[in-house]
mmCIF file of C-alpha atoms in Angstrom:
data_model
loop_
_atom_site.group_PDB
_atom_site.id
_atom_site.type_symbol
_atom_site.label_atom_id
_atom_site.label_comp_id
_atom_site.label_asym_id
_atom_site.label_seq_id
_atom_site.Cartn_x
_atom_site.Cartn_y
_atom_site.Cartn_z
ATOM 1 C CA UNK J 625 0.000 0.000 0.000
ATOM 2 C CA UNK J 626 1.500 2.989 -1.166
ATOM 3 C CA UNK J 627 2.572 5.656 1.926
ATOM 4 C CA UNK J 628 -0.144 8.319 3.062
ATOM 5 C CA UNK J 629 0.577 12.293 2.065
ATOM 6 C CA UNK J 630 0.366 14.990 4.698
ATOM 7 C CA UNK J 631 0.100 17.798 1.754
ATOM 8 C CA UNK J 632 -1.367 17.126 -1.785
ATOM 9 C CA UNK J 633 -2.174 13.408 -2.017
ATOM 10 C CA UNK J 634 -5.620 12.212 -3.062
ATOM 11 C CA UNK J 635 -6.864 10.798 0.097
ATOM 12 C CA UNK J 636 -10.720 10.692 -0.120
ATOM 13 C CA UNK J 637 -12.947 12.078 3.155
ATOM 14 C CA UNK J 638 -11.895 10.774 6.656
ATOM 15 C CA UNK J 639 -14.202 8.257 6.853
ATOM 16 C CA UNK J 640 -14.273 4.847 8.165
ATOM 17 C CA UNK J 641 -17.454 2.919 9.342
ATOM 18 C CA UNK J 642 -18.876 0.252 6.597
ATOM 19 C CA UNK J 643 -21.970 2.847 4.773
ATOM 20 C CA UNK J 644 -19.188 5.558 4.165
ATOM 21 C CA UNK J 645 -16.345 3.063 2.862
ATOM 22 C CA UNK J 646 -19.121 1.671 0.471
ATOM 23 C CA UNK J 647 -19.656 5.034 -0.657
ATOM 24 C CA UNK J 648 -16.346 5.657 -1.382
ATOM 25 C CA UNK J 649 -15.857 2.352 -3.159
ATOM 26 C CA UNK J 650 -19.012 3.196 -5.225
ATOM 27 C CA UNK J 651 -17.172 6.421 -6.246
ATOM 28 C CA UNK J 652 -14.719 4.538 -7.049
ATOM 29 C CA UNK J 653 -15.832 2.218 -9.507
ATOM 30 C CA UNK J 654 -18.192 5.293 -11.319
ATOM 31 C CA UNK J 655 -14.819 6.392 -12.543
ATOM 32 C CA UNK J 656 -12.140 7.006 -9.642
ATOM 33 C CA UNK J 657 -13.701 10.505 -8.322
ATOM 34 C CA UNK J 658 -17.058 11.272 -5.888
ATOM 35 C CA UNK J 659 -19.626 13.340 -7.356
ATOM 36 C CA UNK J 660 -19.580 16.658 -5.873
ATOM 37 C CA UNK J 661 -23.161 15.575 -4.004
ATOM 38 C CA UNK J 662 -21.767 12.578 -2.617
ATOM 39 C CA UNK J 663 -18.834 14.647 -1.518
ATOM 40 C CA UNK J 664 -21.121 17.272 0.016
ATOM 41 C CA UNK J 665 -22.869 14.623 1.909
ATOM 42 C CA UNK J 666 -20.362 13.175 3.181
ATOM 43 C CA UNK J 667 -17.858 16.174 4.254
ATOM 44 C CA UNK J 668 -21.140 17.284 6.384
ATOM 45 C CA UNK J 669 -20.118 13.886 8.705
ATOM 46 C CA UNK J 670 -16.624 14.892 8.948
ATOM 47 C CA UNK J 671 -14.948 15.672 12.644
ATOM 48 C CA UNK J 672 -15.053 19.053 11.947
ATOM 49 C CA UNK J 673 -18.435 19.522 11.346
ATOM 50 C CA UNK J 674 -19.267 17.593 14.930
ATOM 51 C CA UNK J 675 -16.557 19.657 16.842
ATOM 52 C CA UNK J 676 -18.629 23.134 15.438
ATOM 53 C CA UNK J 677 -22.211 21.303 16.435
ATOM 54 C CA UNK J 678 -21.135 20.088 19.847
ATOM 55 C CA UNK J 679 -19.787 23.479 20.719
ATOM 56 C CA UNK J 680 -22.652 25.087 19.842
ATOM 57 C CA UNK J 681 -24.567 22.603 21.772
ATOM 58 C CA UNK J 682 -22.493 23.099 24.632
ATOM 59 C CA UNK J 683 -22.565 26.728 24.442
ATOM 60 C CA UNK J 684 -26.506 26.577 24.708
ATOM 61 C CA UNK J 685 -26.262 24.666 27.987
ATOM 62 C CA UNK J 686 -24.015 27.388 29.811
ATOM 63 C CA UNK J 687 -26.157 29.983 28.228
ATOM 64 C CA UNK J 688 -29.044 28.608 29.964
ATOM 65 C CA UNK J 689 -27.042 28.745 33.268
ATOM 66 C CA UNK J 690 -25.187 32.336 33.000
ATOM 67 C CA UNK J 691 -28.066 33.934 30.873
ATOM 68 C CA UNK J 692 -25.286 34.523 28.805
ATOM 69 C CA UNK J 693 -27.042 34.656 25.675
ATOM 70 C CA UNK J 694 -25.822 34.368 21.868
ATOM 71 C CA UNK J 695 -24.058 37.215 20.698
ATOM 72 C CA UNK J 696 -24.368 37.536 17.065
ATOM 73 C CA UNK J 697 -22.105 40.738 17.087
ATOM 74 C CA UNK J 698 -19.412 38.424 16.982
ATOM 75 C CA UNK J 699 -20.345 36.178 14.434
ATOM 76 C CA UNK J 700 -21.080 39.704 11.871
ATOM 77 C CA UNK J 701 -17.658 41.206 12.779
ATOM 78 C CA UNK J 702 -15.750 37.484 11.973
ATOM 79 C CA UNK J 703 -18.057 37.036 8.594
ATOM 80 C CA UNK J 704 -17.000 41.474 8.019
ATOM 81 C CA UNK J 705 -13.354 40.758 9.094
ATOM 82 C CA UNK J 706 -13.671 37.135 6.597
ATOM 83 C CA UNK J 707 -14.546 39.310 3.614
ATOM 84 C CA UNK J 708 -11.855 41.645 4.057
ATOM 85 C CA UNK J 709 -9.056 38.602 4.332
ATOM 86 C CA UNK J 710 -10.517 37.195 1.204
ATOM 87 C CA UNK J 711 -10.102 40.659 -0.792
ATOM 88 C CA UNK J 712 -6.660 41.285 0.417
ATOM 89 C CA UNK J 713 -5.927 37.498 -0.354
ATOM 90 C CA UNK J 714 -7.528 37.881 -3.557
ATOM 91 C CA UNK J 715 -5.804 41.618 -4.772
ATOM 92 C CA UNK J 716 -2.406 40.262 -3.615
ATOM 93 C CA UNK J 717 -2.677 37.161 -5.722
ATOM 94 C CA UNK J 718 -3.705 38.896 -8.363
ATOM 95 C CA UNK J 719 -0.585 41.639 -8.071
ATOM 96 C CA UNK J 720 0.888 38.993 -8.049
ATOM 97 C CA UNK J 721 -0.243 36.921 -10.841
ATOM 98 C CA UNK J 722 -0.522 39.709 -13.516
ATOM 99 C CA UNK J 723 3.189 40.798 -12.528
ATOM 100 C CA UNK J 724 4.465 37.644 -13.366
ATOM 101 C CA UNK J 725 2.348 37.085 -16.605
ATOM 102 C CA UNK J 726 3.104 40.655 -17.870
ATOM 103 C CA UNK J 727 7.045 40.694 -16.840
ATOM 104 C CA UNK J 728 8.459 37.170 -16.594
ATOM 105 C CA UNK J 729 5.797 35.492 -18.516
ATOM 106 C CA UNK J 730 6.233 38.226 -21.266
ATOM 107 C CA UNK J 731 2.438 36.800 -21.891
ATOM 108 C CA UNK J 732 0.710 39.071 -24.913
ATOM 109 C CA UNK J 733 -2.907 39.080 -22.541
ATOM 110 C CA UNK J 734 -1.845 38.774 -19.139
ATOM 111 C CA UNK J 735 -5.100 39.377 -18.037
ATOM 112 C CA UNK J 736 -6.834 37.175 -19.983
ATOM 113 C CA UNK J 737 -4.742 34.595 -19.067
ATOM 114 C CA UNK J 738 -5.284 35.212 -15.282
ATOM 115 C CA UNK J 739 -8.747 35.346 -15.645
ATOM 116 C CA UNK J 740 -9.148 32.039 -17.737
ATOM 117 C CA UNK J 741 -8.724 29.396 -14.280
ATOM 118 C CA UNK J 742 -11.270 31.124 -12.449
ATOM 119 C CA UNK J 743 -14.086 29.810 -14.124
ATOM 120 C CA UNK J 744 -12.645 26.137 -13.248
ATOM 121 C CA UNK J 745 -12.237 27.598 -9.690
ATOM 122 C CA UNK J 746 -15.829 28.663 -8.904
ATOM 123 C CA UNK J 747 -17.178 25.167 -10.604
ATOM 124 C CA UNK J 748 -15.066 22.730 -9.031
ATOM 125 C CA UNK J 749 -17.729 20.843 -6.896
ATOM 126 C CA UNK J 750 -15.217 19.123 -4.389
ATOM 127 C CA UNK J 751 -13.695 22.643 -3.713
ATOM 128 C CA UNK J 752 -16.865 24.805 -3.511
ATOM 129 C CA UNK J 753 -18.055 21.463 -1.323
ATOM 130 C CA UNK J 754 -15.454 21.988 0.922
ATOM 131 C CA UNK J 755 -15.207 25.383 1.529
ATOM 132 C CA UNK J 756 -18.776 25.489 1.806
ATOM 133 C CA UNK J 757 -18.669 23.295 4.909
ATOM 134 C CA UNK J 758 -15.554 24.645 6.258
ATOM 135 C CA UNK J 759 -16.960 27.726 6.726
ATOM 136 C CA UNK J 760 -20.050 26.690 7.799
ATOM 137 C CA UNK J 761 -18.735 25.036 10.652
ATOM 138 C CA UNK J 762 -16.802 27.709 11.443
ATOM 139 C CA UNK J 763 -19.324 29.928 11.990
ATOM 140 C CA UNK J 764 -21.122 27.511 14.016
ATOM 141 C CA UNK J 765 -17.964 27.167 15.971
ATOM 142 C CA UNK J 766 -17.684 31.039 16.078
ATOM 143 C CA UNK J 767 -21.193 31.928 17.161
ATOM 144 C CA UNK J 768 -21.048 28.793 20.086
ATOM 145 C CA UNK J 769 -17.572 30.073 21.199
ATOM 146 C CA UNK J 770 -18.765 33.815 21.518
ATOM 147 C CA UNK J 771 -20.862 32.183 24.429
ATOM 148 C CA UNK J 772 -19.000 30.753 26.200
ATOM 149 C CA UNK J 773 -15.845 32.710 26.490
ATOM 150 C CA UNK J 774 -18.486 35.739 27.947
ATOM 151 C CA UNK J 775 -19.264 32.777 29.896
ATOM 152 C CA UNK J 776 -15.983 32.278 31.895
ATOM 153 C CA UNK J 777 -16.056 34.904 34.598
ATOM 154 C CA UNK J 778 -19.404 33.917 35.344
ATOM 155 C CA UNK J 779 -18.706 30.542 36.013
ATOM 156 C CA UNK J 780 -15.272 30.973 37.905
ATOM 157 C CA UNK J 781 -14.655 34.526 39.121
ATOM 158 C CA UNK J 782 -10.910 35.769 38.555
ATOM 159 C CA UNK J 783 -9.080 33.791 41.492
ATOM 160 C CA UNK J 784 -5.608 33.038 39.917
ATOM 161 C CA UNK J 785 -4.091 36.203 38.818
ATOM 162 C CA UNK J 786 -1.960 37.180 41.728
ATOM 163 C CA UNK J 787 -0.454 33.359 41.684
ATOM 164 C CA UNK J 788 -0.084 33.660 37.822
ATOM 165 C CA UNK J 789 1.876 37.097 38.689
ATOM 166 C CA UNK J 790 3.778 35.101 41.146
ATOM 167 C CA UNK J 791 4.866 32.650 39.111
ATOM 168 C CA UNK J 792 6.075 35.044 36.263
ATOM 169 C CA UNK J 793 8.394 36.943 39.037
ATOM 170 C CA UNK J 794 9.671 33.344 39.980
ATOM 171 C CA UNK J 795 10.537 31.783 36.527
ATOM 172 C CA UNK J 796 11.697 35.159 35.688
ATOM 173 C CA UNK J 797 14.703 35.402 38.129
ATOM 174 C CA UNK J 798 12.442 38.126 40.892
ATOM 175 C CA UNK J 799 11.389 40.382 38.309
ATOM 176 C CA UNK J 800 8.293 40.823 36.400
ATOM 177 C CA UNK J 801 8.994 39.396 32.622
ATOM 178 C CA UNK J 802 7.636 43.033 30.750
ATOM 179 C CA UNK J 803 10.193 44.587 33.150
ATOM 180 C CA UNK J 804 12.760 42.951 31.045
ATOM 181 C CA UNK J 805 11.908 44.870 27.547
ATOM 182 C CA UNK J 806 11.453 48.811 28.801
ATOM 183 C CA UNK J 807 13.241 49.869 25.848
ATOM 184 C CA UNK J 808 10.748 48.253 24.076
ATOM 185 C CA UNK J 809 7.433 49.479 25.849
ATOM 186 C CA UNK J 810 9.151 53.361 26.210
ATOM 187 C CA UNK J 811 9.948 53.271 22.458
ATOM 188 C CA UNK J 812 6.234 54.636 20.915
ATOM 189 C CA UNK J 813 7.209 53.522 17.782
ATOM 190 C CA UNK J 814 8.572 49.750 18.549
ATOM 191 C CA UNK J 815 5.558 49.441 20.916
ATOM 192 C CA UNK J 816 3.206 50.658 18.333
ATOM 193 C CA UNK J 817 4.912 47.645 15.502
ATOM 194 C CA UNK J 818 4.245 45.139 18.027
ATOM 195 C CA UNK J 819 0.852 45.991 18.879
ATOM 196 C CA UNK J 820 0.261 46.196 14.629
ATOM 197 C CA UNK J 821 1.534 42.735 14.824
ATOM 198 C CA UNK J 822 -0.704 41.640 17.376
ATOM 199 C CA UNK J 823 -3.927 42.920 15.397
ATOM 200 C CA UNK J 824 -2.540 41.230 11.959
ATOM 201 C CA UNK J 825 -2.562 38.261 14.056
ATOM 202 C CA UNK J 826 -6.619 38.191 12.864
ATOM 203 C CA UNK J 827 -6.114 38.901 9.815
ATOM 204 C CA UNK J 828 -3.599 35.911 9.381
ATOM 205 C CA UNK J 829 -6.003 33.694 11.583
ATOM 206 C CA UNK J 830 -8.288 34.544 8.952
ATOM 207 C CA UNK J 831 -6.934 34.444 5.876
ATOM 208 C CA UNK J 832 -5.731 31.434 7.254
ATOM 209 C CA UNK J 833 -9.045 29.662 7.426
ATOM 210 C CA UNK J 834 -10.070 30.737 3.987
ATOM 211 C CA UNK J 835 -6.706 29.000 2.452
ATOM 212 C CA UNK J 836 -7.609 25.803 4.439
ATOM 213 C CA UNK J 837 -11.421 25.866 3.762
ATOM 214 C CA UNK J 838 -11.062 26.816 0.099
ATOM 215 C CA UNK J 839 -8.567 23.581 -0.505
ATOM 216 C CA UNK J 840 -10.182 20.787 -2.837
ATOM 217 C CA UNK J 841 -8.165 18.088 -1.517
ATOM 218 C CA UNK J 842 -9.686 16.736 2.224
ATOM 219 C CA UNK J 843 -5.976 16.028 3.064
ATOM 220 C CA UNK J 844 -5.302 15.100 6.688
ATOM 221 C CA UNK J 845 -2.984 18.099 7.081
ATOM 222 C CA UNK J 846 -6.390 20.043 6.116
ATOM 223 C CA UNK J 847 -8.273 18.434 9.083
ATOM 224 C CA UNK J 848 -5.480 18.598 11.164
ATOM 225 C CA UNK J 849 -5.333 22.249 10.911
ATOM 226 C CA UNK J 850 -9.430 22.679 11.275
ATOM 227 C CA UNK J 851 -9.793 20.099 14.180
ATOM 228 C CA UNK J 852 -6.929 21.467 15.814
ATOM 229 C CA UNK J 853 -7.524 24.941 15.459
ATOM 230 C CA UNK J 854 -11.179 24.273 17.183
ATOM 231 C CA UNK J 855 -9.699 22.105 19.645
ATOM 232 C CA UNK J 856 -7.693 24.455 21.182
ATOM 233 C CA UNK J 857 -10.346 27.429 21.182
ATOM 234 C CA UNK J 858 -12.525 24.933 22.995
ATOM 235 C CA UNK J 859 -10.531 22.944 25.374
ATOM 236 C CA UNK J 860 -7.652 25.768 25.832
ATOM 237 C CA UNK J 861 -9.925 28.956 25.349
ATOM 238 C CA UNK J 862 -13.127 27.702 27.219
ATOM 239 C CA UNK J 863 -12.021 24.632 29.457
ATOM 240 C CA UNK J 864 -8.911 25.761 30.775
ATOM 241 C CA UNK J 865 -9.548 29.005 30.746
ATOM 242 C CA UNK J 866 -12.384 28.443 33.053
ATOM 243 C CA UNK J 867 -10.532 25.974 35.395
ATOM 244 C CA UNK J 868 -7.962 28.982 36.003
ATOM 245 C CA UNK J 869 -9.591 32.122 35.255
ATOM 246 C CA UNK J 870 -7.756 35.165 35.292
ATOM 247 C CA UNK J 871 -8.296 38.826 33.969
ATOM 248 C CA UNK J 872 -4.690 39.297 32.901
ATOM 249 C CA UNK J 873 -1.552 42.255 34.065
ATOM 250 C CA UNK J 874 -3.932 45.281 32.429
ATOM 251 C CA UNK J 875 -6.780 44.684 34.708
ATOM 252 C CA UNK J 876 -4.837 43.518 37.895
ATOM 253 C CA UNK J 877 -5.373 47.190 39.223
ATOM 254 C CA UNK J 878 -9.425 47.185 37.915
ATOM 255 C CA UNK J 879 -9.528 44.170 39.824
ATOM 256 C CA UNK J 880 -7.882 45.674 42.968
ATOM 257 C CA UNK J 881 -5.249 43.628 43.466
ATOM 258 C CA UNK J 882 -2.502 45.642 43.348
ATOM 259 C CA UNK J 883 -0.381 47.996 41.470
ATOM 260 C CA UNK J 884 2.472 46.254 40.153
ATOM 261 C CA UNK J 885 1.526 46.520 36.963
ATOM 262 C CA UNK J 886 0.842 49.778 37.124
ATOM 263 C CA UNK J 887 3.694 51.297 35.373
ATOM 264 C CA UNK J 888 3.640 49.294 32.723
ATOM 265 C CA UNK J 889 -0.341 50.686 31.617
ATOM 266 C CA UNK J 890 1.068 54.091 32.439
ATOM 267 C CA UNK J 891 4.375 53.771 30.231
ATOM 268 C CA UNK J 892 1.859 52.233 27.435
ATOM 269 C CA UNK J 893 -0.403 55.061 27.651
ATOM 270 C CA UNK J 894 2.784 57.692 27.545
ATOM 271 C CA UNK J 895 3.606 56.172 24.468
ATOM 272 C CA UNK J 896 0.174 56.510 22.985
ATOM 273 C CA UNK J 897 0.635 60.103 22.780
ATOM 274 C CA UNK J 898 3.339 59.608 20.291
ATOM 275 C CA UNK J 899 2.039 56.544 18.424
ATOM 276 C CA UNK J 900 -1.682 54.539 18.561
ATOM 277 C CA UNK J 901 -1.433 51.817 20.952
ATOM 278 C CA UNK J 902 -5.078 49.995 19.985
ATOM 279 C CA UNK J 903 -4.436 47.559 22.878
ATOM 280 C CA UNK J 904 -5.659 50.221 25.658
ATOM 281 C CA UNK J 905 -8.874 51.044 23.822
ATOM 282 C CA UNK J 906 -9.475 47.098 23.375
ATOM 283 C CA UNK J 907 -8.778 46.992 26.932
ATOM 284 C CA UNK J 908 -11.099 49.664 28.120
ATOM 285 C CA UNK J 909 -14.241 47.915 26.131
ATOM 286 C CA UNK J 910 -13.363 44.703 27.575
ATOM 287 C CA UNK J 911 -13.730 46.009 30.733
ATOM 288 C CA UNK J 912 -16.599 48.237 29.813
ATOM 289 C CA UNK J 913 -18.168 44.531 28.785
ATOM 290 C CA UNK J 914 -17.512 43.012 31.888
ATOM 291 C CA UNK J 915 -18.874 45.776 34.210
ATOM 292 C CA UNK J 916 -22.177 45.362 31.639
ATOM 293 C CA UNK J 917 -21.440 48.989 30.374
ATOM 294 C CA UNK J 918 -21.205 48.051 26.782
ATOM 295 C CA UNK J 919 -24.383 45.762 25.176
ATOM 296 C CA UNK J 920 -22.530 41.916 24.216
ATOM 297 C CA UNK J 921 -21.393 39.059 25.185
ATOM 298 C CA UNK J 922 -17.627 40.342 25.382
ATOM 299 C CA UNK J 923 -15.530 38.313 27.315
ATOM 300 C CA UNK J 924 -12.173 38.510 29.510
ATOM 301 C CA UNK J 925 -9.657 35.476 30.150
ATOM 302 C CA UNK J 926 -5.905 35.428 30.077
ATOM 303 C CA UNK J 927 -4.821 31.629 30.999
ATOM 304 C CA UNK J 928 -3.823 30.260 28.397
ATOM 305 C CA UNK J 929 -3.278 32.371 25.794
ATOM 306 C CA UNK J 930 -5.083 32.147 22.539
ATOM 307 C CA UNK J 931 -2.955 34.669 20.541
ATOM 308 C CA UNK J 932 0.502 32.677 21.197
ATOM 309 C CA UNK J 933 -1.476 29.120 21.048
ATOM 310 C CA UNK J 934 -3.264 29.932 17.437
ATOM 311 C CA UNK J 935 0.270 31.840 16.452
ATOM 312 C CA UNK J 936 2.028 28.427 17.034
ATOM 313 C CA UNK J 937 -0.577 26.592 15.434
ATOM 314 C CA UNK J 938 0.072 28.921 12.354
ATOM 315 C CA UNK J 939 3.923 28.059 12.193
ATOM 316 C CA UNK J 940 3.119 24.179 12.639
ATOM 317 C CA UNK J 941 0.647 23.807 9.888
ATOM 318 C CA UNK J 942 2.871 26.291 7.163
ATOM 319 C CA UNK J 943 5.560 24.516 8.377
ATOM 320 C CA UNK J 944 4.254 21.388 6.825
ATOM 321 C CA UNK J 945 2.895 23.352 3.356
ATOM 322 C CA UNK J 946 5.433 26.168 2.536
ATOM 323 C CA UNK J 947 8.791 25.931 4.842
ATOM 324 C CA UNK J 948 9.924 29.816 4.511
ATOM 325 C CA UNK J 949 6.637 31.147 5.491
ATOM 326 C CA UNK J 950 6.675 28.451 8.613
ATOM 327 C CA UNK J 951 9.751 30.011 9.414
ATOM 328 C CA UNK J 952 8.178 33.628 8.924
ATOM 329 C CA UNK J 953 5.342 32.205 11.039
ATOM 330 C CA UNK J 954 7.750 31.176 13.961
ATOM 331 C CA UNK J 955 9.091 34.499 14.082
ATOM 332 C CA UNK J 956 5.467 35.925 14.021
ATOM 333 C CA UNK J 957 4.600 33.646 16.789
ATOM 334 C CA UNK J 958 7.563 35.162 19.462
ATOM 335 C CA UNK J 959 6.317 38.657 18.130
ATOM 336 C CA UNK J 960 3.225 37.431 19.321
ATOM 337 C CA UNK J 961 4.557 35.893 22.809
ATOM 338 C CA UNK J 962 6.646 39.201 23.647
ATOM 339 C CA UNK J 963 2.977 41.374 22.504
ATOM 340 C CA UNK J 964 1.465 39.641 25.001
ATOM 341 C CA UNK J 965 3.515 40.498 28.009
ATOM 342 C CA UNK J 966 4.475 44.315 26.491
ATOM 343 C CA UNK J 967 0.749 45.427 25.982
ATOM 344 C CA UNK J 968 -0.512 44.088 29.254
ATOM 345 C CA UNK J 969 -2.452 41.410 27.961
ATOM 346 C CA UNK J 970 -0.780 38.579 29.109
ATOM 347 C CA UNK J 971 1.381 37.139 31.769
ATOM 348 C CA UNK J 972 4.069 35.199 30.530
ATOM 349 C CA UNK J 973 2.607 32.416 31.881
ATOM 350 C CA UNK J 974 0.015 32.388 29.982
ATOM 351 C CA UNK J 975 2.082 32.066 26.529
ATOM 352 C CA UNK J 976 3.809 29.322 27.721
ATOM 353 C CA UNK J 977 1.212 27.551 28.149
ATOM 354 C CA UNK J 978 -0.613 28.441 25.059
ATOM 355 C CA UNK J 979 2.332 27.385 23.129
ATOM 356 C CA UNK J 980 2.497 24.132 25.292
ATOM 357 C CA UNK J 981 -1.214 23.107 24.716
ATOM 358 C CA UNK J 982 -1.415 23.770 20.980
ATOM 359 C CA UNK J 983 2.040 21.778 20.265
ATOM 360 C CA UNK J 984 -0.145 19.059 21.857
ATOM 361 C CA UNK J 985 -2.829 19.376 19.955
ATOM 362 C CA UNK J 986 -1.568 19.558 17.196
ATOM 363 C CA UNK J 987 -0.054 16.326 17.525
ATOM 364 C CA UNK J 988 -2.484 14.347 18.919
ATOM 365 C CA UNK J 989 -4.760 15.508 16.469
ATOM 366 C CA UNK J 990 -2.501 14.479 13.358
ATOM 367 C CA UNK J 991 -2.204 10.949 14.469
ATOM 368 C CA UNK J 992 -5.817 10.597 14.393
ATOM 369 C CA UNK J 993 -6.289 11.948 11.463
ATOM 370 C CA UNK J 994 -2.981 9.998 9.779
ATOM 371 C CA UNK J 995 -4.685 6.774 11.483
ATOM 372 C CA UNK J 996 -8.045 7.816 9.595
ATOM 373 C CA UNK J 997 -6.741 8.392 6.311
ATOM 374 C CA UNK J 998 -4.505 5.098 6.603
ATOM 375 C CA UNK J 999 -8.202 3.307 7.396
ATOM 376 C CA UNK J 1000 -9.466 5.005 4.426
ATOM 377 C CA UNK J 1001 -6.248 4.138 2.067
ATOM 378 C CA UNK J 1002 -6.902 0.633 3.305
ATOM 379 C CA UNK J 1003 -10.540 0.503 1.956
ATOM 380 C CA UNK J 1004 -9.788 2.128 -1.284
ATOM 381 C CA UNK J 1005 -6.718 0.618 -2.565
ATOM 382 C CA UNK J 1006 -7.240 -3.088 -0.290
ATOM 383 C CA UNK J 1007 -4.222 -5.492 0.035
#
């Protein structure tokens, strides 16, 4: 039996119990490729699918206990945020493209040659299937987790930031980890790249999910990203975060538990005169969420860190597809883990264990899906 493909090899849907493999084989024998309705049918069964529906599920339950109640806010600004990725995807391809065609290519219509595939594209059933289900359960996913990460306080007041604080001074050889990189925070215009960094970090998470959705090949690297990436929102952003819920360094004061991070919000805010530091308005509409000042389900949690975790996640899956931009990823990814600790988001802590739980997702999830796609190998091409 010929080896299984992370990237790029024609393994058929994840499947494995006897009505799906007889599908497959079905396919099979009409000519060695699913019709795009079988494939539709079928994707809808797929992990990732159940991971979105049990979330939501889930999410209903705690609403019904915190009256925390679905916020579809959220949802519009991910769907707003979505469209935007996909046009900046789509202009820089195309920049791109018609550079190449016009100046390398020396192509007579460069245009009409770029336009020509697109018609393919938009009438390729396995891809349209595909991304038509990825983002479906996405937005499931999206709308469920909106609940319950507004959920969190509510269910576990703030208890562990003061021993999360304590911890950072004692890993960090008695002093507090931002305490480390003033000439970082006191520089307006350093401080203000980092914090640009940290809000590209959504646009990368979702241009991200459009490159992974829109993909016509259900490879298990492709539902190792999605299962993964949903896996660690869930069990790291709602589960964990729960079990040790924290506020995070920029609302230890709010919380009044101290000043120690006090000078870090006021050398942030001295270099917001100079240069935009978005992270303290963010900050003050969190909190104005919280203290039910601002209509939403907007919620607060530090442990772990979802911003390092998903950055990691990034670096691990384009390390598998395109090795330079992994590498560009990595060094996104300890942008990311110093933006967390610089703009009072985050203690260090918290990164650390971000990183931590979505290395071990990541692998645990790829050997079930490399053990599915093996099953699936085994059905279509037997012994």
């Amino acid at each position: 039996m010929a080896p299984i493909q992370r990237q790029g090899a024609n393994i058929l849907p994840l499947l494995s119990n006897s009505k799906e493999s007889h599908c497959i084989q079905a396919g099979l024998r009409s000519g060695g490729r699913m019709p795009a309705t079988l494939l539709f049918i079928t994707t809808l069964r797929r992990h990732v699918a159940i991971v979105a529906i049990l979330t939501f599920g889930g999410a209903m339950l705690v609403s019904d206990t915190t009256k925390n109640r679905l916020d579809m806010d959220g949802v519009a600004i991910f769907a707003e945020y979505l469209g935007i990725a996909i046009w900046c995807l789509a202009s820089l391809y195309a920049i791109y493209r018609l550079a190449w065609l016009a100046i390398v290519a020396r192509d007579p219509s460069p245009f009409k040659t770029f336009l020509k595939p697109y018609k393919g594209f938009l009438l390729d059933g396995p891809r349209m299937a595909n991304f038509a289900v990825a983002l479906a359960a996405i937005f499931v996913f999206v709308a469920g987790f909106g609940v319950l990460k507004g959920a969190i306080a509510l269910l576990n007041p703030f208890r562990w930031d003061v021993t999360f604080a304590d911890i950072d001074r004692w890993l960090h050889f008695g002093r507090l980890p931002h305490e480390y990189f003033w000439w970082l925070i006191e520089w307006p215009a350093a401080i203000f790249f980092v914090n640009l960094c940290y809000n590209l970090w959504y646009f990368i998470m979702i241009g991200t999910i459009f490159i992974v959705a829109a993909a016509r090949e259900d490879t298990p690297l492709r539902q190792q990203y999605l299962i993964s990436f949903m896996s660690i929102w869930l069990v790291a952003g709602f589960f964990v975060a729960t079990i040790f819920s924290s506020a995070g360094p920029c609302f230890f004061e709010d919380l009044g538990l101290g000043y120690r991070y006090k000078p870090l919000m006021d050398a942030l805010e001295h270099s917001s005169e100079a240069w935009p530091i978005w992270a303290l308005k963010t900050q003050d509409m969190l909190w104005e969420g919280y203290k039910h000042q601002r209509a939403g389900s907007l919620g607060i949690s530090a442990f772990p860190s979802l911003h390092v975790a998903t950055s990691v996640l990034f670096a691990l899956y384009y390390s598998e597809r395109w090795k330079i931009v992994g590498i560009l990823m990595w060094i996104f990814a300890a942008i990311i883990m110093v933006g967390s600790v610089v703009l009072g988001w985050h203690y260090a802590i918290d990164g650390y264990a971000g990183a931590a739980l979505s290395w071990s997702i990541w692998h645990l999830v790829g050997l079930h899906t490399q053990r599915k796609a093996i099953a699936v190998e085994a059905i279509v091409q037997p012994a």
